Tab-separated table of N, CA and C and ligand atoms in Angstrom:
chain	number	residue	atom	x	y	z
A	1	MET	N	121.004	57.350	91.323
A	1	MET	CA	120.783	58.344	92.357
A	1	MET	C	121.376	57.824	93.656
A	2	ALA	N	122.005	58.713	94.413
A	2	ALA	CA	122.586	58.350	95.703
A	2	ALA	C	122.080	59.303	96.771
A	3	PHE	N	121.759	58.769	97.939
A	3	PHE	CA	121.323	59.591	99.061
A	3	PHE	C	122.396	59.576	100.132
A	4	THR	N	122.628	60.703	100.755
A	4	THR	CA	123.553	60.760	101.881
A	4	THR	C	122.735	60.838	103.159
A	5	ALA	N	123.349	60.544	104.295
A	5	ALA	CA	122.613	60.441	105.549
A	5	ALA	C	121.882	61.736	105.917
A	6	ASP	N	122.587	62.856	105.934
A	6	ASP	CA	121.973	64.125	106.314
A	6	ASP	C	122.132	65.172	105.231
A	7	GLY	N	122.387	64.758	104.038
A	7	GLY	CA	122.691	65.727	102.998
A	7	GLY	C	121.821	65.558	101.778
A	8	PRO	N	122.376	65.897	100.653
A	8	PRO	CA	121.585	65.940	99.421
A	8	PRO	C	121.415	64.585	98.760
A	9	ALA	N	120.537	64.551	97.786
A	9	ALA	CA	120.445	63.435	96.851
A	9	ALA	C	121.338	63.797	95.678
A	10	LEU	N	122.239	62.902	95.335
A	10	LEU	CA	123.150	63.145	94.218
A	10	LEU	C	122.605	62.441	92.993
A	11	VAL	N	122.296	63.220	91.967
A	11	VAL	CA	121.722	62.653	90.746
A	11	VAL	C	122.622	62.985	89.568
A	12	GLU	N	122.581	62.100	88.580
A	12	GLU	CA	123.407	62.283	87.402
A	12	GLU	C	122.862	63.435	86.561
A	13	GLY	N	123.753	64.329	86.141
A	13	GLY	CA	123.372	65.423	85.275
A	13	GLY	C	123.985	65.249	83.905
A	14	PRO	N	123.850	66.188	83.033
A	14	PRO	CA	123.056	67.401	83.201
A	14	PRO	C	121.560	67.084	83.211
A	15	LEU	N	120.802	68.012	83.824
A	15	LEU	CA	119.355	67.807	83.885
A	15	LEU	C	118.621	69.136	83.951
A	16	GLU	N	117.330	69.037	83.741
A	16	GLU	CA	116.444	70.194	83.790
A	16	GLU	C	115.430	69.940	84.890
A	17	LEU	N	115.355	70.838	85.872
A	17	LEU	CA	114.408	70.693	86.973
A	17	LEU	C	113.241	71.640	86.760
A	18	VAL	N	112.042	71.169	87.011
A	18	VAL	CA	110.864	72.023	86.997
A	18	VAL	C	110.306	72.018	88.404
A	19	THR	N	110.274	73.185	89.040
A	19	THR	CA	109.834	73.297	90.423
A	19	THR	C	108.306	73.309	90.506
A	20	ALA	N	107.791	73.190	91.732
A	20	ALA	CA	106.342	73.161	91.944
A	20	ALA	C	105.675	74.451	91.472
A	21	ASP	N	106.436	75.580	91.527
A	21	ASP	CA	105.846	76.849	91.072
A	21	ASP	C	106.120	77.128	89.596
A	22	GLY	N	106.631	76.135	88.881
A	22	GLY	CA	106.762	76.250	87.443
A	22	GLY	C	108.083	76.772	86.927
A	23	ARG	N	109.017	77.088	87.831
A	23	ARG	CA	110.330	77.546	87.379
A	23	ARG	C	111.099	76.380	86.782
A	24	THR	N	111.909	76.679	85.767
A	24	THR	CA	112.783	75.674	85.168
A	24	THR	C	114.215	76.023	85.511
A	25	ILE	N	114.936	75.055	86.048
A	25	ILE	CA	116.333	75.242	86.437
A	25	ILE	C	117.172	74.291	85.599
A	26	LEU	N	118.123	74.847	84.864
A	26	LEU	CA	119.024	74.034	84.050
A	26	LEU	C	120.297	73.769	84.842
A	27	CYS	N	120.655	72.503	84.982
A	27	CYS	CA	121.849	72.115	85.726
A	27	CYS	C	122.778	71.411	84.749
A	28	ASP	N	123.951	71.985	84.493
A	28	ASP	CA	124.848	71.414	83.485
A	28	ASP	C	125.975	70.579	84.071
A	29	ARG	N	125.974	70.371	85.386
A	29	ARG	CA	127.022	69.559	86.006
A	29	ARG	C	126.769	68.071	85.769
A	30	CYS	N	127.831	67.273	85.864
A	30	CYS	CA	127.683	65.831	85.662
A	30	CYS	C	127.049	65.165	86.886
A	31	VAL	N	127.143	65.810	88.059
A	31	VAL	CA	126.446	65.350	89.264
A	31	VAL	C	125.766	66.566	89.879
A	32	VAL	N	124.488	66.456	90.182
A	32	VAL	CA	123.709	67.553	90.740
A	32	VAL	C	123.253	67.152	92.131
A	33	ALA	N	123.457	68.044	93.112
A	33	ALA	CA	123.063	67.785	94.499
A	33	ALA	C	121.714	68.449	94.762
A	34	LEU	N	120.701	67.624	95.014
A	34	LEU	CA	119.353	68.132	95.304
A	34	LEU	C	119.159	68.187	96.816
A	35	CYS	N	118.679	69.311	97.306
A	35	CYS	CA	118.512	69.513	98.744
A	35	CYS	C	117.344	68.686	99.276
A	36	LEU	N	117.617	67.920	100.329
A	36	LEU	CA	116.572	67.142	100.996
A	36	LEU	C	116.224	67.721	102.361
A	37	CYS	N	117.036	68.681	102.853
A	37	CYS	CA	116.801	69.215	104.202
A	37	CYS	C	115.961	70.492	104.177
A	38	HIS	N	115.745	71.084	103.028
A	38	HIS	CA	114.958	72.313	102.843
A	38	HIS	C	115.590	73.525	103.507
A	39	ARG	N	116.882	73.501	103.802
A	39	ARG	CA	117.565	74.653	104.405
A	39	ARG	C	118.361	75.458	103.383
A	40	SER	N	118.454	74.982	102.174
A	40	SER	CA	119.288	75.624	101.163
A	40	SER	C	118.699	76.967	100.721
A	41	ALA	N	119.576	77.952	100.568
A	41	ALA	CA	119.156	79.257	100.046
A	41	ALA	C	118.891	79.197	98.555
A	42	ILE	N	119.355	78.133	97.911
A	42	ILE	CA	119.135	77.978	96.469
A	42	ILE	C	118.286	76.743	96.197
A	43	TYR	N	117.403	76.384	97.154
A	43	TYR	CA	116.532	75.230	97.026
A	43	TYR	C	115.809	75.250	95.674
A	44	PRO	N	115.722	74.163	94.952
A	44	PRO	CA	115.912	72.773	95.333
A	44	PRO	C	117.336	72.246	95.197
A	45	LEU	N	118.303	73.122	94.940
A	45	LEU	CA	119.694	72.675	94.850
A	45	LEU	C	120.353	72.826	96.219
A	46	CYS	N	121.251	71.950	96.534
A	46	CYS	CA	121.970	71.979	97.808
A	46	CYS	C	123.038	73.068	97.788
A	47	ASP	N	123.119	73.866	98.855
A	47	ASP	CA	124.204	74.854	99.008
A	47	ASP	C	125.092	74.507	100.200
A	48	THR	N	125.005	73.302	100.688
A	48	THR	CA	125.759	72.740	101.829
A	48	THR	C	125.299	73.285	103.180
A	49	SER	N	124.160	73.967	103.231
A	49	SER	CA	123.642	74.449	104.511
A	49	SER	C	123.370	73.307	105.478
A	50	HIS	N	123.120	72.118	104.972
A	50	HIS	CA	122.848	70.968	105.840
A	50	HIS	C	124.016	70.688	106.772
A	51	ARG	N	125.221	71.085	106.399
A	51	ARG	CA	126.405	70.833	107.228
A	51	ARG	C	126.401	71.639	108.510
A	52	ARG	N	125.754	72.787	108.522
A	52	ARG	CA	125.752	73.666	109.681
A	52	ARG	C	124.639	73.330	110.662
A	53	HIS	N	123.818	72.343	110.380
A	53	HIS	CA	122.656	72.056	111.221
A	53	HIS	C	122.591	70.600	111.664
A	54	ARG	N	123.723	69.964	111.780
A	54	ARG	CA	123.711	68.559	112.216
A	54	ARG	C	123.381	68.471	113.690
A	55	ARG	N	122.559	67.496	114.006
A	55	ARG	CA	122.223	67.243	115.398
A	55	ARG	C	123.239	66.291	116.000
A	56	THR	N	123.506	66.455	117.265
A	56	THR	CA	124.381	65.513	117.951
A	56	THR	C	123.530	64.562	118.752
A	57	VAL	N	123.908	63.308	118.781
A	57	VAL	CA	123.167	62.290	119.516
A	57	VAL	C	123.868	62.066	120.847
A	58	GLU	N	123.103	62.172	121.923
A	58	GLU	CA	123.706	61.996	123.251
A	58	GLU	C	123.318	60.673	123.846
B	101	LIG	S1	120.748	68.928	101.614
B	101	LIG	FE1	122.336	70.350	101.454
B	101	LIG	S2	121.434	72.221	101.951
B	101	LIG	FE2	119.837	70.803	102.092
């Protein structure tokens, strides 16, 4: 598993995710990006929404 600074956790696939509400999501990719920022429209999978919300440090 790999974590990026402001982005997703990259995990080896394929895998089967079971969400807190009991949904099962089948991911057939060799690398699956899991959303850590909770901004994704397809949460728990990353849709790259984290890229549009980066904070700038002054
Ligand atoms: S980590 Fe990419 S949308 Fe949340």
